[in-house]
Short mmCIF file of C-alpha atoms and ligand atoms in Angstrom, two decimals:
data_model
loop_
_atom_site.label_atom_id
_atom_site.label_comp_id
_atom_site.label_asym_id
_atom_site.label_seq_id
_atom_site.Cartn_x
_atom_site.Cartn_y
_atom_site.Cartn_z
CA MET A 1 14.03 12.85 18.59
CA LYS A 2 13.59 9.73 18.11
CA ALA A 3 13.79 7.48 14.49
CA ILE A 4 14.04 4.20 13.53
CA VAL A 5 16.57 3.70 11.52
CA TYR A 6 19.66 0.31 10.12
CA GLN A 7 22.44 0.43 9.45
CA LYS A 8 22.90 -2.88 7.02
CA PHE A 9 19.95 -5.22 5.67
CA GLY A 10 18.64 -7.68 7.63
CA THR A 11 16.00 -8.85 9.48
CA THR A 12 13.76 -6.99 12.11
CA GLU A 13 16.40 -6.86 14.53
CA VAL A 14 18.42 -4.35 12.18
CA LEU A 15 15.77 -1.96 13.50
CA GLN A 16 17.85 0.62 15.96
CA ALA A 17 15.23 3.64 17.98
CA THR A 18 17.93 6.45 17.43
CA GLU A 19 18.31 9.77 19.15
CA GLN A 20 18.49 12.86 15.99
CA PRO A 21 18.42 15.82 15.54
CA VAL A 22 14.46 16.90 14.57
CA PRO A 23 15.18 17.79 10.45
CA ALA A 24 15.19 21.25 9.35
CA ILE A 25 12.44 22.22 6.51
CA LYS A 26 13.47 23.55 3.08
CA ALA A 27 10.53 26.17 1.97
CA ASN A 28 8.76 23.80 -0.06
CA GLN A 29 8.67 21.44 3.40
CA VAL A 30 6.50 21.48 6.75
CA LEU A 31 8.12 19.58 9.53
CA VAL A 32 5.34 17.35 10.56
CA LYS A 33 4.75 15.61 14.99
CA VAL A 34 3.86 12.74 13.71
CA LYS A 35 0.95 11.14 15.79
CA ALA A 36 1.18 7.36 13.08
CA PHE A 37 2.54 5.96 10.53
CA SER A 38 1.69 2.50 7.94
CA ILE A 39 2.99 -0.71 7.80
CA ASN A 40 3.69 -1.55 4.00
CA PRO A 41 5.41 -4.47 2.96
CA MET A 42 7.46 -2.37 0.32
CA ASP A 43 9.27 -1.36 4.10
CA TRP A 44 10.19 -5.22 4.62
CA LYS A 45 11.31 -5.42 0.31
CA ILE A 46 13.50 -2.02 1.52
CA ARG A 47 14.82 -3.77 4.63
CA LYS A 48 15.68 -7.45 3.41
CA GLY A 49 17.81 -5.74 0.43
CA GLU A 50 15.43 -7.30 -2.00
CA MET A 51 15.29 -3.88 -4.36
CA THR A 52 18.69 -2.45 -4.03
CA LEU A 53 18.61 -1.36 -7.58
CA MET A 54 16.01 1.65 -6.28
CA SER A 55 16.83 1.98 -2.48
CA GLY A 56 20.70 1.89 -3.35
CA SER A 57 23.43 0.15 -0.44
CA LYS A 58 23.97 3.44 1.19
CA PHE A 59 23.41 4.02 5.06
CA PRO A 60 22.34 4.74 7.40
CA LYS A 61 18.31 4.00 5.74
CA TYR A 62 15.11 4.87 7.61
CA THR A 63 11.61 3.40 7.04
CA GLY A 64 8.28 2.86 6.35
CA THR A 65 6.51 5.97 3.97
CA ASP A 66 2.93 7.22 5.13
CA PHE A 67 2.08 8.25 8.07
CA ALA A 68 -0.22 11.06 9.62
CA GLY A 69 0.47 14.04 12.46
CA ILE A 70 -0.29 17.70 13.12
CA VAL A 71 2.10 20.10 11.56
CA GLU A 72 3.90 22.32 13.65
CA GLU A 73 6.09 24.56 11.02
CA THR A 74 5.94 25.21 7.49
CA GLY A 75 8.35 26.72 4.84
CA ALA A 76 7.99 29.50 3.54
CA ALA A 77 7.12 28.77 0.57
CA VAL A 78 4.14 26.93 1.68
CA THR A 79 0.23 28.37 1.77
CA GLY A 80 -2.48 25.26 2.10
CA LEU A 81 -1.12 24.49 5.74
CA LYS A 82 -0.65 25.56 8.67
CA LYS A 83 0.55 24.43 12.07
CA GLY A 84 -1.47 22.67 13.98
CA ASP A 85 -3.61 21.25 10.81
CA GLU A 86 -4.05 17.90 11.57
CA VAL A 87 -2.64 15.45 8.24
CA PHE A 88 -1.56 12.74 6.45
CA GLY A 89 0.63 12.35 3.81
CA VAL A 90 3.68 10.03 2.28
CA VAL A 91 7.28 11.12 1.72
CA LYS A 92 8.54 11.83 -1.87
CA ASN A 93 11.78 9.42 -1.84
CA MET A 94 9.83 6.06 -0.81
CA MET A 95 13.25 4.20 -1.27
CA LYS A 96 15.19 6.80 0.45
CA GLU A 97 13.11 8.40 2.93
CA GLY A 98 11.52 7.66 5.93
CA VAL A 99 8.89 8.43 8.20
CA SER A 100 9.56 6.70 11.30
CA ALA A 101 9.66 8.99 13.57
CA GLU A 102 8.80 11.13 16.23
CA TYR A 103 8.94 14.64 13.35
CA VAL A 104 9.33 14.59 9.65
CA ALA A 105 10.14 17.63 6.97
CA VAL A 106 8.11 16.04 3.85
CA THR A 107 7.13 17.43 0.44
CA ALA A 108 3.71 19.78 1.69
CA SER A 109 2.14 18.86 -1.54
CA LEU A 110 2.67 15.46 -1.02
CA VAL A 111 0.64 17.06 2.76
CA TRP A 112 -3.39 16.37 3.77
CA LYS A 113 -5.61 17.68 5.47
CA LYS A 114 -7.31 14.76 7.78
CA PRO A 115 -11.16 14.00 6.96
CA SER A 116 -12.25 15.00 11.00
CA GLN A 117 -14.49 11.73 10.73
CA ILE A 118 -11.43 9.18 11.12
CA SER A 119 -8.62 8.74 13.28
CA PHE A 120 -4.53 9.82 12.74
CA ALA A 121 -4.17 5.47 12.10
CA GLN A 122 -6.82 5.45 9.90
CA ALA A 123 -5.34 8.06 7.83
CA ALA A 124 -1.46 7.18 8.03
CA ALA A 125 -3.57 3.96 6.02
CA ILE A 126 -4.53 5.58 2.83
CA PRO A 127 -1.74 7.38 0.95
CA VAL A 128 0.26 3.75 0.08
CA VAL A 129 -2.21 1.44 -0.95
CA GLY A 130 -5.05 3.78 -1.08
CA THR A 131 -2.66 5.22 -4.41
CA ALA A 132 -2.09 1.90 -5.67
CA ALA A 133 -5.69 0.52 -5.77
CA VAL A 134 -6.55 4.14 -7.46
CA THR A 135 -4.31 3.44 -10.40
CA SER A 136 -5.29 -0.21 -11.02
CA LEU A 137 -8.95 0.90 -11.75
CA GLU A 138 -7.15 2.76 -14.28
CA LYS A 139 -5.31 0.14 -16.21
CA MET A 140 -9.08 -1.33 -15.80
CA GLY A 141 -9.96 0.70 -17.84
CA ASN A 142 -14.43 1.11 -18.33
CA ILE A 143 -15.77 -1.30 -16.22
CA ASN A 144 -19.55 -2.29 -15.36
CA SER A 145 -21.26 -5.03 -13.69
CA GLU A 146 -20.50 -7.51 -16.44
CA THR A 147 -17.32 -6.90 -16.14
CA ASN A 148 -15.61 -10.54 -14.28
CA ILE A 149 -12.35 -8.86 -11.87
CA LEU A 150 -10.68 -11.33 -9.60
CA VAL A 151 -9.11 -9.86 -6.80
CA ASN A 152 -6.21 -12.40 -5.62
CA GLY A 153 -4.68 -11.65 -2.06
CA ALA A 154 -8.35 -9.41 -1.63
CA THR A 155 -8.12 -8.16 2.60
CA GLY A 156 -4.23 -6.74 3.33
CA GLY A 157 -4.03 -2.76 2.21
CA PHE A 158 -4.71 -2.85 -0.73
CA GLY A 159 -7.66 -4.93 -1.64
CA MET A 160 -9.57 -3.23 0.97
CA PHE A 161 -9.14 0.14 -0.78
CA LEU A 162 -9.70 -2.27 -3.43
CA LEU A 163 -12.71 -4.02 -3.29
CA GLN A 164 -14.22 -0.93 -1.66
CA LEU A 165 -13.45 1.57 -5.25
CA LEU A 166 -14.78 -1.39 -7.18
CA LYS A 167 -17.88 -1.70 -5.34
CA GLN A 168 -18.59 2.11 -5.45
CA ARG A 169 -17.80 1.70 -9.45
CA GLY A 170 -20.48 -1.44 -9.90
CA ALA A 171 -18.27 -4.51 -11.28
CA ASN A 172 -18.51 -8.15 -10.74
CA VAL A 173 -16.36 -9.27 -7.87
CA THR A 174 -14.71 -12.75 -7.09
CA ALA A 175 -11.98 -11.77 -3.99
CA VAL A 176 -9.12 -14.46 -2.75
CA THR A 177 -8.67 -14.40 0.39
CA SER A 178 -7.89 -17.05 3.71
CA ASN A 179 -10.95 -17.41 5.58
CA LYS A 180 -9.94 -14.96 8.44
CA GLY A 181 -10.71 -11.79 5.56
CA THR A 182 -14.48 -13.57 3.60
CA ALA A 183 -16.70 -11.43 5.65
CA PHE A 184 -14.34 -8.09 5.51
CA ALA A 185 -14.27 -9.94 1.96
CA LYS A 186 -18.21 -9.70 1.54
CA LYS A 187 -18.75 -6.42 2.90
CA TRP A 188 -16.22 -4.02 1.19
CA GLY A 189 -18.03 -5.96 -1.59
CA ALA A 190 -16.57 -9.22 -3.08
CA ASN A 191 -19.89 -10.66 -5.32
CA THR A 192 -18.09 -14.08 -4.65
CA VAL A 193 -15.86 -15.17 -1.92
CA ILE A 194 -13.09 -17.57 -2.03
CA ASP A 195 -10.77 -19.21 0.56
CA TYR A 196 -7.37 -19.98 -0.40
CA THR A 197 -6.81 -22.43 2.04
CA LYS A 198 -10.00 -24.06 1.46
CA GLU A 199 -10.54 -23.74 -3.13
CA ASN A 200 -8.06 -23.09 -5.41
CA VAL A 201 -8.69 -20.48 -7.82
CA LEU A 202 -7.21 -22.34 -10.78
CA SER A 203 -9.00 -25.17 -11.04
CA ASN A 204 -13.06 -23.49 -10.82
CA THR A 205 -13.93 -23.25 -14.36
CA ALA A 206 -15.07 -19.52 -14.16
CA THR A 207 -12.78 -17.04 -16.17
CA TYR A 208 -12.51 -13.41 -15.66
CA ASP A 209 -12.11 -10.23 -18.17
CA ILE A 210 -9.62 -8.53 -15.25
CA VAL A 211 -6.95 -10.67 -12.43
CA ILE A 212 -5.10 -8.98 -10.25
CA ASP A 213 -2.91 -10.22 -8.37
CA LEU A 214 -1.90 -9.11 -4.72
CA SER A 215 -0.34 -11.37 -3.51
CA GLY A 216 2.39 -11.69 -5.61
CA LYS A 217 2.30 -15.81 -5.90
CA MET A 218 0.05 -15.83 -8.54
CA GLY A 219 2.25 -14.65 -11.90
CA TYR A 220 0.65 -13.85 -15.65
CA LYS A 221 2.00 -17.62 -16.29
CA THR A 222 -0.22 -19.41 -13.70
CA ALA A 223 -2.80 -17.08 -14.10
CA LYS A 224 -3.50 -17.22 -17.86
CA SER A 225 -5.72 -20.29 -17.63
CA ILE A 226 -7.72 -18.60 -15.90
CA MET A 227 -8.50 -14.76 -17.99
CA LYS A 228 -10.85 -14.67 -20.91
CA ALA A 229 -9.32 -14.06 -23.86
CA LYS A 230 -7.83 -10.59 -24.48
CA ALA A 231 -8.36 -10.02 -20.49
CA LEU A 232 -6.14 -8.62 -18.46
CA PHE A 233 -3.03 -9.15 -15.95
CA LEU A 234 -2.84 -6.56 -13.04
CA ASN A 235 0.60 -7.09 -11.76
CA PRO A 236 2.16 -4.61 -8.79
CA THR A 237 4.29 -6.93 -7.87
CA PRO A 238 7.17 -7.41 -10.86
CA GLN A 239 10.33 -7.88 -10.41
CA PRO A 240 12.45 -5.65 -12.10
CA ILE A 241 13.28 -7.34 -15.57
CA GLU A 242 8.84 -7.81 -16.24
CA ILE A 243 8.47 -3.62 -16.67
CA PRO A 244 9.54 -3.41 -20.32
CA VAL A 245 10.02 -7.26 -21.44
CA SER A 246 5.64 -7.13 -20.49
CA LEU A 247 5.04 -3.97 -22.68
CA PHE A 248 6.92 -5.59 -25.65
CA MET A 249 5.63 -8.96 -25.50
CA ASN A 250 2.26 -7.34 -25.28
CA LEU A 251 2.36 -6.32 -29.00
CA PHE A 252 2.04 -9.75 -30.00
CA ARG A 253 0.00 -11.10 -27.44
CA SER A 254 -3.81 -11.10 -26.57
CA LYS A 255 -4.07 -11.73 -22.50
CA LYS A 256 -2.37 -8.52 -21.56
CA HIS A 257 0.13 -8.02 -18.54
CA VAL A 258 0.29 -4.98 -17.71
CA VAL A 259 2.12 -3.72 -14.51
CA ILE A 260 1.03 -1.62 -11.77
CA LEU A 261 3.23 1.14 -9.87
CA SER A 262 2.23 4.14 -8.67
CA ALA A 263 3.40 6.84 -7.08
CA PRO A 264 1.27 9.66 -4.03
CA SER A 265 -0.43 12.32 -5.82
CA ALA A 266 -3.10 15.24 -4.99
CA LYS A 267 -5.50 14.14 -8.20
CA TYR A 268 -5.30 10.07 -6.12
CA THR A 269 -6.15 11.34 -2.32
CA ASP A 270 -9.09 13.34 -4.26
CA ILE A 271 -10.27 10.30 -5.67
CA LEU A 272 -9.71 8.47 -1.95
CA LEU A 273 -11.36 11.08 0.44
CA GLU A 274 -13.83 11.90 -2.38
CA ALA A 275 -14.36 7.75 -1.59
CA ILE A 276 -14.15 7.95 2.17
CA LYS A 277 -17.05 10.58 1.89
CA LYS A 278 -19.06 8.01 0.19
CA GLY A 279 -18.43 5.18 2.68
CA LEU A 280 -14.89 3.71 2.00
CA GLU A 281 -13.47 1.72 5.46
CA ILE A 282 -10.21 1.34 5.81
CA GLU A 283 -10.00 -0.90 8.28
CA VAL A 284 -6.71 -1.51 10.71
CA ASN A 285 -6.17 -4.92 12.04
CA LYS A 286 -3.65 -3.54 14.97
CA VAL A 287 -2.38 -0.57 15.80
CA PHE A 288 1.09 -1.01 18.04
CA PRO A 289 3.63 1.77 20.48
CA PHE A 290 6.56 3.77 18.69
CA SER A 291 8.65 1.56 21.21
CA GLN A 292 6.72 -1.61 20.09
CA TYR A 293 8.58 -1.04 16.30
CA LYS A 294 10.78 -4.41 15.88
CA GLU A 295 7.18 -6.22 17.06
CA ALA A 296 4.85 -4.43 14.92
CA TYR A 297 7.30 -5.32 12.08
CA GLN A 298 6.89 -8.94 12.71
CA TYR A 299 3.26 -9.32 13.01
CA ALA A 300 3.21 -7.38 9.65
CA GLU A 301 5.61 -9.47 8.77
CA GLN A 302 3.94 -12.76 9.25
CA GLY A 303 0.71 -12.09 7.54
CA GLY A 304 -2.59 -13.23 8.34
CA TYR A 305 -4.03 -10.12 9.46
CA ILE A 306 -6.79 -8.04 7.52
CA GLY A 307 -6.30 -4.83 6.63
CA LYS A 308 -3.39 -2.32 7.53
CA VAL A 309 -1.50 -2.53 10.61
CA VAL A 310 -0.28 1.01 12.59
CA VAL A 311 2.25 2.26 14.57
CA GLU A 312 1.50 5.11 16.93
CA LEU A 313 3.66 7.78 18.38
CA ASN A 314 2.45 10.16 21.48
N1 NAP B 1 3.20 -2.03 -7.63
C1 NAP B 1 3.42 -0.56 -6.59
O1 NAP B 1 2.87 0.41 -6.64
C2 NAP B 1 2.31 -1.67 -5.24
C3 NAP B 1 1.57 -0.58 -4.16
C4 NAP B 1 1.41 -0.93 -3.14
C5 NAP B 1 1.77 -1.61 -2.85
N2 NAP B 1 2.40 -3.02 -3.89
C6 NAP B 1 2.68 -4.87 -3.03
O2 NAP B 1 1.36 -5.03 -3.51
C7 NAP B 1 1.24 -6.11 -2.58
C8 NAP B 1 -0.42 -6.30 -1.68
O3 NAP B 1 -0.14 -5.12 -0.99
P1 NAP B 1 -0.66 -5.60 0.32
O4 NAP B 1 -0.29 -3.86 1.13
O5 NAP B 1 -2.28 -5.48 0.47
O6 NAP B 1 -0.53 -5.84 0.68
P2 NAP B 1 -0.76 -7.51 2.33
O7 NAP B 1 -1.91 -5.96 3.38
O8 NAP B 1 0.66 -8.40 3.47
O9 NAP B 1 -1.35 -7.90 1.34
C9 NAP B 1 -1.08 -8.76 0.71
C10 NAP B 1 -2.56 -10.58 0.72
O10 NAP B 1 -2.36 -12.05 0.51
C11 NAP B 1 -2.87 -12.70 0.08
N3 NAP B 1 -2.35 -13.67 0.30
C12 NAP B 1 -1.08 -14.37 0.65
N4 NAP B 1 -1.31 -15.52 0.52
C13 NAP B 1 -1.89 -15.61 -0.51
C14 NAP B 1 -2.55 -16.65 -1.64
N5 NAP B 1 -1.70 -18.13 -1.34
N6 NAP B 1 -3.31 -17.07 -2.49
C15 NAP B 1 -3.85 -15.78 -2.16
N7 NAP B 1 -3.83 -14.33 -1.15
C16 NAP B 1 -3.05 -14.69 -0.46
C17 NAP B 1 -3.01 -12.09 2.51
O11 NAP B 1 -3.50 -12.46 2.91
P3 NAP B 1 -3.24 -14.05 4.39
O12 NAP B 1 -2.01 -13.60 4.97
O13 NAP B 1 -4.59 -14.04 5.17
O14 NAP B 1 -2.37 -14.86 4.08
C18 NAP B 1 -3.09 -10.59 2.14
O15 NAP B 1 -3.98 -9.99 2.25
C19 NAP B 1 2.53 -6.26 -2.00
O16 NAP B 1 3.40 -6.77 -2.21
C20 NAP B 1 2.87 -4.79 -1.83
O17 NAP B 1 4.09 -4.54 -2.42
C21 NAP B 1 2.15 -3.16 -4.84
#
């Protein structure tokens, strides 16, 4: 089978399509014929060597985390899935495994049946960013129409899920996006939209109960000026040192810095599937064929698109 690997850290140029044996499955795994996988910022952060503390520096490395496809074979201990099922899922160890291949062997507890109303490309877009959005909601605690939430970087994959989940819970949301994203942010439920190319959210007089920065460019120190007393700053792109330091410093300050670390599971996927039933939309901005995997990663890394970028296989 064809699989994308890389032998050193670097740009998309290090990605190579290679011939590999179809993986053998363990008793608790399923073999999935991959129909689509989505691209996440984490893929290129790992590939560029920015996450070596967690990814290690051993090669070859595989890439891609969430996928959709058709079950080809099930391990002896697997129940609830059978050959031919249309599924989506995620690898267990995002730092070491990869799904950018014609077949993947994955833990059955991280594979779910694909709802019939969504495509393989849409399903492949769910696990990583959908789970991160639900985890963020958990960290927000009780929210209602009086809770003022700022979502900075609101129309990438993560923001797409978060805005719509917040709308389903009735929060008062301000979305910061580029001009391409303003119509989507409104459609997905933002009460107010700020185009960051025209207006600096930090110059406004408005303050928020919760600020979540999905752009990775704001940071807690900057956000403090637009946070109410006792507000939360949610950070899904922490530096490793910020994880313990924020916990410790929060003991002494009223404006809290909370790190988001998410891991897909059945619990989060059930919440996402329920939200999809209620009308949550999954926008796939562009689908690339497998043969154009380098172009797909280049396009995704450049940014400036709405929702998700997906690679499809036959
Ligand atoms: N901790 C976790 O568990 C976890 C899980 C999933 C994702 N993440 C991280 O969360 C972040 C968001 O994920 P994603 O998949 O949504 O990424 P994404 O699709 O790249 O979205 C990032 C968004 O930020 C916007 N942006 C860029 N510059 C901005 C600025 N100066 N001001 C405001 N917005 C700006 C981008 O808009 P334009 O492109 O239009 O500029 C884009 O919509 C990534 O860094 C990802 O690695 C963390």
